[in-house]
Amino acid sequence: MSLQTALLGADEAYLVGMSNKGLYKRAVKDLSAADGAVTYQDDTAEVTICGETCNIRDPLWESSCTCPSRSICRHVLTAILWLKEHTEPIAAAEPTETLSEPQPPVPEPELPAVPAAQTKPPTEEEPIRECAAAGLSLLSDVLRWGLVRLPESMADHFETAAVRCHNHRMAEAENLLRGIGNSLKNCRERRAVFRTESFLSLLSAAAQHLQLICSEPVTEELLGTFRSAYEDYRGELRLLPIGGRELLS
């Protein structure tokens, strides 16, 4: 997918999923007074805006900025919004004229009627499949780079992907991607809780689940459900302060 296509498909929900609602609103506000300049190199746009320089690339969540932020910042969002306003829509190919003799129209075959209960609007499944495909792309990046060469921001990218899954009601995918992101943070910070076997198991489960979403009919059972109720555990809560020798009652 080209950068132009990625920009045209980046709607409000997509950009909020990359960051958060507050940053998006701040970027929209900054855009009204922003005066940007862009330089294209290969399939990357270098945008100077709001006093910073942003490198916008496909996929958009891999864009970077010269500000100290290590994740998607308001400058990157403002640059993307500015590029969307200055990106021309992809022109459809014009039909070519032919000199052949006109042919009688071919009758269209009659298709059997499909019961309404079996139909599903494609617009409901397409964003979910695109979200799943973006998650698979992240998984392939992990396998391609390996844990040693993996960028430090990859954990943040998985958290962003988990937020996008939440916006599309993809409960199981959100849980798996967020678990991978947390494991990457533990690995990056060299925490003893990180286990290679558990991490590989998460990668495998996420890949299988996202691949099913891309290839199978999207159903609520496939996407999973969010927890709607919580259990209360009765008992006495006792706190032990760090360094303390006695339990507080």
PDB file of N, CA, C and O in Angstrom, residues 139-212:
ATOM      1  N   LEU A 139       3.340  -8.426  13.627  1.00  0.00           N
ATOM      2  CA  LEU A 139       3.916  -9.724  13.996  1.00  0.00           C
ATOM      3  C   LEU A 139       5.044 -10.114  13.050  1.00  0.00           C
ATOM      4  O   LEU A 139       6.074 -10.653  13.476  1.00  0.00           O
ATOM      5  N   SER A 140       4.860  -9.850  11.760  1.00  0.00           N
ATOM      6  CA  SER A 140       5.918 -10.177  10.795  1.00  0.00           C
ATOM      7  C   SER A 140       7.162  -9.329  11.029  1.00  0.00           C
ATOM      8  O   SER A 140       8.288  -9.799  10.826  1.00  0.00           O
ATOM      9  N   ASP A 141       6.968  -8.077  11.477  1.00  0.00           N
ATOM     10  CA  ASP A 141       8.120  -7.233  11.787  1.00  0.00           C
ATOM     11  C   ASP A 141       8.927  -7.803  12.951  1.00  0.00           C
ATOM     12  O   ASP A 141      10.164  -7.765  12.944  1.00  0.00           O
ATOM     13  N   VAL A 142       8.229  -8.334  13.952  1.00  0.00           N
ATOM     14  CA  VAL A 142       8.926  -8.931  15.094  1.00  0.00           C
ATOM     15  C   VAL A 142       9.764 -10.121  14.639  1.00  0.00           C
ATOM     16  O   VAL A 142      10.927 -10.275  15.041  1.00  0.00           O
ATOM     17  N   LEU A 143       9.192 -10.961  13.784  1.00  0.00           N
ATOM     18  CA  LEU A 143       9.933 -12.132  13.304  1.00  0.00           C
ATOM     19  C   LEU A 143      11.066 -11.736  12.363  1.00  0.00           C
ATOM     20  O   LEU A 143      12.106 -12.386  12.323  1.00  0.00           O
ATOM     21  N   ARG A 144      10.863 -10.668  11.605  1.00  0.00           N
ATOM     22  CA  ARG A 144      11.890 -10.248  10.646  1.00  0.00           C
ATOM     23  C   ARG A 144      13.094  -9.606  11.344  1.00  0.00           C
ATOM     24  O   ARG A 144      14.244  -9.844  10.977  1.00  0.00           O
ATOM     25  N   TRP A 145      12.833  -8.778  12.351  1.00  0.00           N
ATOM     26  CA  TRP A 145      13.920  -8.064  13.027  1.00  0.00           C
ATOM     27  C   TRP A 145      14.519  -8.863  14.179  1.00  0.00           C
ATOM     28  O   TRP A 145      15.708  -8.760  14.458  1.00  0.00           O
ATOM     29  N   GLY A 146      13.677  -9.634  14.894  1.00  0.00           N
ATOM     30  CA  GLY A 146      14.168 -10.324  16.075  1.00  0.00           C
ATOM     31  C   GLY A 146      14.187  -9.412  17.284  1.00  0.00           C
ATOM     32  O   GLY A 146      14.153  -8.182  17.164  1.00  0.00           O
ATOM     33  N   LEU A 147      14.262 -10.007  18.464  1.00  0.00           N
ATOM     34  CA  LEU A 147      14.200  -9.218  19.691  1.00  0.00           C
ATOM     35  C   LEU A 147      15.414  -8.314  19.874  1.00  0.00           C
ATOM     36  O   LEU A 147      15.316  -7.260  20.495  1.00  0.00           O
ATOM     37  N   VAL A 148      16.551  -8.711  19.338  1.00  0.00           N
ATOM     38  CA  VAL A 148      17.763  -7.910  19.542  1.00  0.00           C
ATOM     39  C   VAL A 148      17.702  -6.615  18.745  1.00  0.00           C
ATOM     40  O   VAL A 148      18.047  -5.539  19.257  1.00  0.00           O
ATOM     41  N   ARG A 149      17.259  -6.686  17.497  1.00  0.00           N
ATOM     42  CA  ARG A 149      17.250  -5.503  16.636  1.00  0.00           C
ATOM     43  C   ARG A 149      15.905  -4.783  16.614  1.00  0.00           C
ATOM     44  O   ARG A 149      15.741  -3.806  15.900  1.00  0.00           O
ATOM     45  N   LEU A 150      14.951  -5.231  17.403  1.00  0.00           N
ATOM     46  CA  LEU A 150      13.612  -4.654  17.388  1.00  0.00           C
ATOM     47  C   LEU A 150      13.647  -3.219  17.910  1.00  0.00           C
ATOM     48  O   LEU A 150      14.275  -2.947  18.941  1.00  0.00           O
ATOM     49  N   PRO A 151      13.001  -2.257  17.225  1.00  0.00           N
ATOM     50  CA  PRO A 151      12.976  -0.867  17.720  1.00  0.00           C
ATOM     51  C   PRO A 151      12.329  -0.786  19.095  1.00  0.00           C
ATOM     52  O   PRO A 151      11.427  -1.561  19.428  1.00  0.00           O
ATOM     53  N   GLU A 152      12.787   0.153  19.904  1.00  0.00           N
ATOM     54  CA  GLU A 152      12.250   0.306  21.256  1.00  0.00           C
ATOM     55  C   GLU A 152      10.782   0.722  21.234  1.00  0.00           C
ATOM     56  O   GLU A 152      10.057   0.487  22.201  1.00  0.00           O
ATOM     57  N   SER A 153      10.348   1.355  20.151  1.00  0.00           N
ATOM     58  CA  SER A 153       8.961   1.828  20.069  1.00  0.00           C
ATOM     59  C   SER A 153       7.981   0.731  19.666  1.00  0.00           C
ATOM     60  O   SER A 153       6.782   0.988  19.584  1.00  0.00           O
ATOM     61  N   MET A 154       8.458  -0.492  19.407  1.00  0.00           N
ATOM     62  CA  MET A 154       7.560  -1.541  18.927  1.00  0.00           C
ATOM     63  C   MET A 154       6.495  -1.888  19.966  1.00  0.00           C
ATOM     64  O   MET A 154       5.349  -2.187  19.612  1.00  0.00           O
ATOM     65  N   ALA A 155       6.835  -1.846  21.243  1.00  0.00           N
ATOM     66  CA  ALA A 155       5.838  -2.115  22.280  1.00  0.00           C
ATOM     67  C   ALA A 155       4.705  -1.094  22.214  1.00  0.00           C
ATOM     68  O   ALA A 155       3.529  -1.434  22.398  1.00  0.00           O
ATOM     69  N   ASP A 156       5.050   0.172  21.945  1.00  0.00           N
ATOM     70  CA  ASP A 156       4.016   1.206  21.811  1.00  0.00           C
ATOM     71  C   ASP A 156       3.147   0.951  20.589  1.00  0.00           C
ATOM     72  O   ASP A 156       1.943   1.220  20.601  1.00  0.00           O
ATOM     73  N   HIS A 157       3.739   0.433  19.510  1.00  0.00           N
ATOM     74  CA  HIS A 157       2.961   0.122  18.315  1.00  0.00           C
ATOM     75  C   HIS A 157       1.946  -0.981  18.596  1.00  0.00           C
ATOM     76  O   HIS A 157       0.814  -0.940  18.098  1.00  0.00           O
ATOM     77  N   PHE A 158       2.334  -1.967  19.395  1.00  0.00           N
ATOM     78  CA  PHE A 158       1.395  -3.030  19.745  1.00  0.00           C
ATOM     79  C   PHE A 158       0.273  -2.495  20.632  1.00  0.00           C
ATOM     80  O   PHE A 158      -0.875  -2.927  20.516  1.00  0.00           O
ATOM     81  N   GLU A 159       0.593  -1.558  21.514  1.00  0.00           N
ATOM     82  CA  GLU A 159      -0.457  -0.950  22.338  1.00  0.00           C
ATOM     83  C   GLU A 159      -1.428  -0.152  21.469  1.00  0.00           C
ATOM     84  O   GLU A 159      -2.645  -0.189  21.675  1.00  0.00           O
ATOM     85  N   THR A 160      -0.890   0.557  20.470  1.00  0.00           N
ATOM     86  CA  THR A 160      -1.747   1.292  19.534  1.00  0.00           C
ATOM     87  C   THR A 160      -2.643   0.337  18.761  1.00  0.00           C
ATOM     88  O   THR A 160      -3.843   0.596  18.575  1.00  0.00           O
ATOM     89  N   ALA A 161      -2.075  -0.785  18.311  1.00  0.00           N
ATOM     90  CA  ALA A 161      -2.872  -1.777  17.588  1.00  0.00           C
ATOM     91  C   ALA A 161      -3.953  -2.362  18.492  1.00  0.00           C
ATOM     92  O   ALA A 161      -5.073  -2.633  18.044  1.00  0.00           O
ATOM     93  N   ALA A 162      -3.640  -2.555  19.786  1.00  0.00           N
ATOM     94  CA  ALA A 162      -4.639  -3.078  20.724  1.00  0.00           C
ATOM     95  C   ALA A 162      -5.788  -2.089  20.905  1.00  0.00           C
ATOM     96  O   ALA A 162      -6.956  -2.489  20.993  1.00  0.00           O
ATOM     97  N   VAL A 163      -5.467  -0.797  20.938  1.00  0.00           N
ATOM     98  CA  VAL A 163      -6.517   0.222  21.058  1.00  0.00           C
ATOM     99  C   VAL A 163      -7.420   0.224  19.823  1.00  0.00           C
ATOM    100  O   VAL A 163      -8.639   0.346  19.920  1.00  0.00           O
ATOM    101  N   ARG A 164      -6.809   0.062  18.650  1.00  0.00           N
ATOM    102  CA  ARG A 164      -7.611  -0.015  17.431  1.00  0.00           C
ATOM    103  C   ARG A 164      -8.531  -1.237  17.470  1.00  0.00           C
ATOM    104  O   ARG A 164      -9.695  -1.159  17.060  1.00  0.00           O
ATOM    105  N   CYS A 165      -8.032  -2.351  17.964  1.00  0.00           N
ATOM    106  CA  CYS A 165      -8.875  -3.545  18.086  1.00  0.00           C
ATOM    107  C   CYS A 165     -10.037  -3.290  19.045  1.00  0.00           C
ATOM    108  O   CYS A 165     -11.160  -3.742  18.800  1.00  0.00           O
ATOM    109  N   HIS A 166      -9.772  -2.568  20.119  1.00  0.00           N
ATOM    110  CA  HIS A 166     -10.847  -2.254  21.067  1.00  0.00           C
ATOM    111  C   HIS A 166     -11.924  -1.408  20.391  1.00  0.00           C
ATOM    112  O   HIS A 166     -13.122  -1.616  20.624  1.00  0.00           O
ATOM    113  N   ASN A 167     -11.497  -0.457  19.564  1.00  0.00           N
ATOM    114  CA  ASN A 167     -12.466   0.396  18.861  1.00  0.00           C
ATOM    115  C   ASN A 167     -13.343  -0.404  17.909  1.00  0.00           C
ATOM    116  O   ASN A 167     -14.483  -0.017  17.638  1.00  0.00           O
ATOM    117  N   HIS A 168     -12.834  -1.521  17.396  1.00  0.00           N
ATOM    118  CA  HIS A 168     -13.602  -2.371  16.485  1.00  0.00           C
ATOM    119  C   HIS A 168     -14.233  -3.570  17.200  1.00  0.00           C
ATOM    120  O   HIS A 168     -14.678  -4.507  16.527  1.00  0.00           O
ATOM    121  N   ARG A 169     -14.243  -3.548  18.519  1.00  0.00           N
ATOM    122  CA  ARG A 169     -14.865  -4.618  19.313  1.00  0.00           C
ATOM    123  C   ARG A 169     -14.195  -5.974  19.090  1.00  0.00           C
ATOM    124  O   ARG A 169     -14.840  -7.016  19.151  1.00  0.00           O
ATOM    125  N   MET A 170     -12.888  -5.966  18.845  1.00  0.00           N
ATOM    126  CA  MET A 170     -12.125  -7.193  18.641  1.00  0.00           C
ATOM    127  C   MET A 170     -11.459  -7.558  19.972  1.00  0.00           C
ATOM    128  O   MET A 170     -10.274  -7.309  20.191  1.00  0.00           O
ATOM    129  N   ALA A 171     -12.258  -8.149  20.867  1.00  0.00           N
ATOM    130  CA  ALA A 171     -11.809  -8.368  22.238  1.00  0.00           C
ATOM    131  C   ALA A 171     -10.611  -9.312  22.322  1.00  0.00           C
ATOM    132  O   ALA A 171      -9.626  -9.044  23.015  1.00  0.00           O
ATOM    133  N   GLU A 172     -10.686 -10.442  21.624  1.00  0.00           N
ATOM    134  CA  GLU A 172      -9.616 -11.433  21.696  1.00  0.00           C
ATOM    135  C   GLU A 172      -8.320 -10.888  21.097  1.00  0.00           C
ATOM    136  O   GLU A 172      -7.232 -11.083  21.659  1.00  0.00           O
ATOM    137  N   ALA A 173      -8.414 -10.196  19.952  1.00  0.00           N
ATOM    138  CA  ALA A 173      -7.223  -9.623  19.328  1.00  0.00           C
ATOM    139  C   ALA A 173      -6.603  -8.554  20.216  1.00  0.00           C
ATOM    140  O   ALA A 173      -5.373  -8.463  20.337  1.00  0.00           O
ATOM    141  N   GLU A 174      -7.439  -7.732  20.855  1.00  0.00           N
ATOM    142  CA  GLU A 174      -6.921  -6.702  21.767  1.00  0.00           C
ATOM    143  C   GLU A 174      -6.122  -7.345  22.899  1.00  0.00           C
ATOM    144  O   GLU A 174      -5.032  -6.890  23.244  1.00  0.00           O
ATOM    145  N   ASN A 175      -6.669  -8.398  23.479  1.00  0.00           N
ATOM    146  CA  ASN A 175      -6.002  -9.068  24.596  1.00  0.00           C
ATOM    147  C   ASN A 175      -4.657  -9.657  24.170  1.00  0.00           C
ATOM    148  O   ASN A 175      -3.642  -9.519  24.878  1.00  0.00           O
ATOM    149  N   LEU A 176      -4.613 -10.276  22.987  1.00  0.00           N
ATOM    150  CA  LEU A 176      -3.374 -10.896  22.521  1.00  0.00           C
ATOM    151  C   LEU A 176      -2.313  -9.855  22.184  1.00  0.00           C
ATOM    152  O   LEU A 176      -1.140  -9.981  22.576  1.00  0.00           O
ATOM    153  N   LEU A 177      -2.697  -8.797  21.455  1.00  0.00           N
ATOM    154  CA  LEU A 177      -1.725  -7.777  21.055  1.00  0.00           C
ATOM    155  C   LEU A 177      -1.211  -6.992  22.258  1.00  0.00           C
ATOM    156  O   LEU A 177      -0.027  -6.639  22.326  1.00  0.00           O
ATOM    157  N   ARG A 178      -2.098  -6.714  23.208  1.00  0.00           N
ATOM    158  CA  ARG A 178      -1.641  -6.011  24.411  1.00  0.00           C
ATOM    159  C   ARG A 178      -0.688  -6.895  25.217  1.00  0.00           C
ATOM    160  O   ARG A 178       0.287  -6.397  25.800  1.00  0.00           O
ATOM    161  N   GLY A 179      -0.948  -8.198  25.247  1.00  0.00           N
ATOM    162  CA  GLY A 179      -0.036  -9.108  25.935  1.00  0.00           C
ATOM    163  C   GLY A 179       1.334  -9.136  25.289  1.00  0.00           C
ATOM    164  O   GLY A 179       2.365  -9.179  25.980  1.00  0.00           O
ATOM    165  N   ILE A 180       1.377  -9.087  23.942  1.00  0.00           N
ATOM    166  CA  ILE A 180       2.664  -9.062  23.247  1.00  0.00           C
ATOM    167  C   ILE A 180       3.402  -7.763  23.552  1.00  0.00           C
ATOM    168  O   ILE A 180       4.616  -7.751  23.792  1.00  0.00           O
ATOM    169  N   GLY A 181       2.674  -6.644  23.553  1.00  0.00           N
ATOM    170  CA  GLY A 181       3.297  -5.364  23.871  1.00  0.00           C
ATOM    171  C   GLY A 181       3.888  -5.344  25.272  1.00  0.00           C
ATOM    172  O   GLY A 181       5.008  -4.852  25.485  1.00  0.00           O
ATOM    173  N   ASN A 182       3.163  -5.885  26.247  1.00  0.00           N
ATOM    174  CA  ASN A 182       3.677  -5.943  27.613  1.00  0.00           C
ATOM    175  C   ASN A 182       4.908  -6.840  27.701  1.00  0.00           C
ATOM    176  O   ASN A 182       5.863  -6.537  28.431  1.00  0.00           O
ATOM    177  N   SER A 183       4.899  -7.953  26.966  1.00  0.00           N
ATOM    178  CA  SER A 183       6.063  -8.843  26.961  1.00  0.00           C
ATOM    179  C   SER A 183       7.284  -8.148  26.364  1.00  0.00           C
ATOM    180  O   SER A 183       8.408  -8.316  26.846  1.00  0.00           O
ATOM    181  N   LEU A 184       7.063  -7.356  25.319  1.00  0.00           N
ATOM    182  CA  LEU A 184       8.186  -6.631  24.717  1.00  0.00           C
ATOM    183  C   LEU A 184       8.749  -5.590  25.676  1.00  0.00           C
ATOM    184  O   LEU A 184       9.970  -5.360  25.719  1.00  0.00           O
ATOM    185  N   LYS A 185       7.881  -4.951  26.456  1.00  0.00           N
ATOM    186  CA  LYS A 185       8.376  -4.007  27.463  1.00  0.00           C
ATOM    187  C   LYS A 185       9.216  -4.730  28.512  1.00  0.00           C
ATOM    188  O   LYS A 185      10.272  -4.236  28.924  1.00  0.00           O
ATOM    189  N   ASN A 186       8.750  -5.886  28.955  1.00  0.00           N
ATOM    190  CA  ASN A 186       9.513  -6.654  29.932  1.00  0.00           C
ATOM    191  C   ASN A 186      10.867  -7.083  29.368  1.00  0.00           C
ATOM    192  O   ASN A 186      11.874  -7.066  30.076  1.00  0.00           O
ATOM    193  N   CYS A 187      10.872  -7.462  28.091  1.00  0.00           N
ATOM    194  CA  CYS A 187      12.131  -7.872  27.454  1.00  0.00           C
ATOM    195  C   CYS A 187      13.074  -6.681  27.322  1.00  0.00           C
ATOM    196  O   CYS A 187      14.273  -6.798  27.593  1.00  0.00           O
ATOM    197  N   ARG A 188      12.534  -5.531  26.911  1.00  0.00           N
ATOM    198  CA  ARG A 188      13.367  -4.340  26.716  1.00  0.00           C
ATOM    199  C   ARG A 188      13.971  -3.875  28.039  1.00  0.00           C
ATOM    200  O   ARG A 188      15.120  -3.424  28.091  1.00  0.00           O
ATOM    201  N   GLU A 189      13.205  -3.988  29.132  1.00  0.00           N
ATOM    202  CA  GLU A 189      13.681  -3.544  30.439  1.00  0.00           C
ATOM    203  C   GLU A 189      14.376  -4.661  31.214  1.00  0.00           C
ATOM    204  O   GLU A 189      14.670  -4.500  32.391  1.00  0.00           O
ATOM    205  N   ARG A 190      14.593  -5.805  30.533  1.00  0.00           N
ATOM    206  CA  ARG A 190      15.325  -6.938  31.103  1.00  0.00           C
ATOM    207  C   ARG A 190      14.713  -7.403  32.432  1.00  0.00           C
ATOM    208  O   ARG A 190      15.424  -7.656  33.411  1.00  0.00           O
ATOM    209  N   ARG A 191      13.408  -7.508  32.442  1.00  0.00           N
ATOM    210  CA  ARG A 191      12.728  -7.999  33.641  1.00  0.00           C
ATOM    211  C   ARG A 191      12.735  -9.525  33.660  1.00  0.00           C
ATOM    212  O   ARG A 191      12.612 -10.168  32.626  1.00  0.00           O
ATOM    213  N   ALA A 192      12.847 -10.071  34.862  1.00  0.00           N
ATOM    214  CA  ALA A 192      12.924 -11.523  35.001  1.00  0.00           C
ATOM    215  C   ALA A 192      11.614 -12.201  34.638  1.00  0.00           C
ATOM    216  O   ALA A 192      11.591 -13.405  34.354  1.00  0.00           O
ATOM    217  N   VAL A 193      10.501 -11.433  34.613  1.00  0.00           N
ATOM    218  CA  VAL A 193       9.205 -12.038  34.321  1.00  0.00           C
ATOM    219  C   VAL A 193       9.091 -12.446  32.851  1.00  0.00           C
ATOM    220  O   VAL A 193       8.235 -13.261  32.490  1.00  0.00           O
ATOM    221  N   PHE A 194       9.963 -11.907  31.985  1.00  0.00           N
ATOM    222  CA  PHE A 194       9.899 -12.246  30.561  1.00  0.00           C
ATOM    223  C   PHE A 194      10.344 -13.695  30.351  1.00  0.00           C
ATOM    224  O   PHE A 194      11.379 -14.119  30.832  1.00  0.00           O
ATOM    225  N   ARG A 195       9.519 -14.434  29.597  1.00  0.00           N
ATOM    226  CA  ARG A 195       9.823 -15.812  29.248  1.00  0.00           C
ATOM    227  C   ARG A 195       9.685 -15.999  27.742  1.00  0.00           C
ATOM    228  O   ARG A 195       8.649 -15.659  27.166  1.00  0.00           O
ATOM    229  N   THR A 196      10.713 -16.523  27.112  1.00  0.00           N
ATOM    230  CA  THR A 196      10.706 -16.701  25.663  1.00  0.00           C
ATOM    231  C   THR A 196       9.580 -17.627  25.226  1.00  0.00           C
ATOM    232  O   THR A 196       8.914 -17.376  24.219  1.00  0.00           O
ATOM    233  N   GLU A 197       9.356 -18.706  25.983  1.00  0.00           N
ATOM    234  CA  GLU A 197       8.314 -19.660  25.601  1.00  0.00           C
ATOM    235  C   GLU A 197       6.936 -19.022  25.608  1.00  0.00           C
ATOM    236  O   GLU A 197       6.133 -19.204  24.682  1.00  0.00           O
ATOM    237  N   SER A 198       6.647 -18.242  26.641  1.00  0.00           N
ATOM    238  CA  SER A 198       5.347 -17.564  26.728  1.00  0.00           C
ATOM    239  C   SER A 198       5.195 -16.538  25.614  1.00  0.00           C
ATOM    240  O   SER A 198       4.111 -16.385  25.037  1.00  0.00           O
ATOM    241  N   PHE A 199       6.288 -15.840  25.300  1.00  0.00           N
ATOM    242  CA  PHE A 199       6.234 -14.828  24.244  1.00  0.00           C
ATOM    243  C   PHE A 199       5.952 -15.474  22.891  1.00  0.00           C
ATOM    244  O   PHE A 199       5.113 -14.989  22.119  1.00  0.00           O
ATOM    245  N   LEU A 200       6.634 -16.580  22.584  1.00  0.00           N
ATOM    246  CA  LEU A 200       6.401 -17.266  21.315  1.00  0.00           C
ATOM    247  C   LEU A 200       4.987 -17.841  21.253  1.00  0.00           C
ATOM    248  O   LEU A 200       4.364 -17.862  20.182  1.00  0.00           O
ATOM    249  N   SER A 201       4.476 -18.294  22.378  1.00  0.00           N
ATOM    250  CA  SER A 201       3.102 -18.803  22.413  1.00  0.00           C
ATOM    251  C   SER A 201       2.103 -17.694  22.107  1.00  0.00           C
ATOM    252  O   SER A 201       1.127 -17.894  21.374  1.00  0.00           O
ATOM    253  N   LEU A 202       2.360 -16.495  22.648  1.00  0.00           N
ATOM    254  CA  LEU A 202       1.492 -15.352  22.355  1.00  0.00           C
ATOM    255  C   LEU A 202       1.551 -14.984  20.875  1.00  0.00           C
ATOM    256  O   LEU A 202       0.522 -14.702  20.244  1.00  0.00           O
ATOM    257  N   LEU A 203       2.761 -14.961  20.304  1.00  0.00           N
ATOM    258  CA  LEU A 203       2.911 -14.645  18.885  1.00  0.00           C
ATOM    259  C   LEU A 203       2.133 -15.633  18.019  1.00  0.00           C
ATOM    260  O   LEU A 203       1.431 -15.247  17.076  1.00  0.00           O
ATOM    261  N   SER A 204       2.254 -16.917  18.326  1.00  0.00           N
ATOM    262  CA  SER A 204       1.569 -17.947  17.545  1.00  0.00           C
ATOM    263  C   SER A 204       0.054 -17.807  17.662  1.00  0.00           C
ATOM    264  O   SER A 204      -0.665 -17.871  16.661  1.00  0.00           O
ATOM    265  N   ALA A 205      -0.438 -17.609  18.889  1.00  0.00           N
ATOM    266  CA  ALA A 205      -1.885 -17.482  19.091  1.00  0.00           C
ATOM    267  C   ALA A 205      -2.432 -16.246  18.383  1.00  0.00           C
ATOM    268  O   ALA A 205      -3.508 -16.295  17.763  1.00  0.00           O
ATOM    269  N   ALA A 206      -1.688 -15.131  18.452  1.00  0.00           N
ATOM    270  CA  ALA A 206      -2.146 -13.904  17.794  1.00  0.00           C
ATOM    271  C   ALA A 206      -2.160 -14.069  16.279  1.00  0.00           C
ATOM    272  O   ALA A 206      -3.096 -13.630  15.602  1.00  0.00           O
ATOM    273  N   ALA A 207      -1.121 -14.711  15.724  1.00  0.00           N
ATOM    274  CA  ALA A 207      -1.062 -14.909  14.275  1.00  0.00           C
ATOM    275  C   ALA A 207      -2.222 -15.776  13.790  1.00  0.00           C
ATOM    276  O   ALA A 207      -2.866 -15.471  12.782  1.00  0.00           O
ATOM    277  N   GLN A 208      -2.509 -16.852  14.509  1.00  0.00           N
ATOM    278  CA  GLN A 208      -3.607 -17.729  14.110  1.00  0.00           C
ATOM    279  C   GLN A 208      -4.950 -17.008  14.198  1.00  0.00           C
ATOM    280  O   GLN A 208      -5.793 -17.135  13.304  1.00  0.00           O
ATOM    281  N   HIS A 209      -5.139 -16.238  15.277  1.00  0.00           N
ATOM    282  CA  HIS A 209      -6.419 -15.551  15.463  1.00  0.00           C
ATOM    283  C   HIS A 209      -6.624 -14.469  14.404  1.00  0.00           C
ATOM    284  O   HIS A 209      -7.700 -14.365  13.797  1.00  0.00           O
ATOM    285  N   LEU A 210      -5.608 -13.654  14.156  1.00  0.00           N
ATOM    286  CA  LEU A 210      -5.736 -12.580  13.169  1.00  0.00           C
ATOM    287  C   LEU A 210      -5.905 -13.144  11.758  1.00  0.00           C
ATOM    288  O   LEU A 210      -6.620 -12.576  10.934  1.00  0.00           O
ATOM    289  N   GLN A 211      -5.237 -14.273  11.468  1.00  0.00           N
ATOM    290  CA  GLN A 211      -5.384 -14.893  10.155  1.00  0.00           C
ATOM    291  C   GLN A 211      -6.800 -15.399   9.955  1.00  0.00           C
ATOM    292  O   GLN A 211      -7.364 -15.315   8.855  1.00  0.00           O
ATOM    293  N   LEU A 212      -7.421 -15.915  11.013  1.00  0.00           N
ATOM    294  CA  LEU A 212      -8.814 -16.357  10.920  1.00  0.00           C
ATOM    295  C   LEU A 212      -9.742 -15.184  10.622  1.00  0.00           C
ATOM    296  O   LEU A 212     -10.685 -15.306   9.827  1.00  0.00           O
TER     297      LEU A 212
END
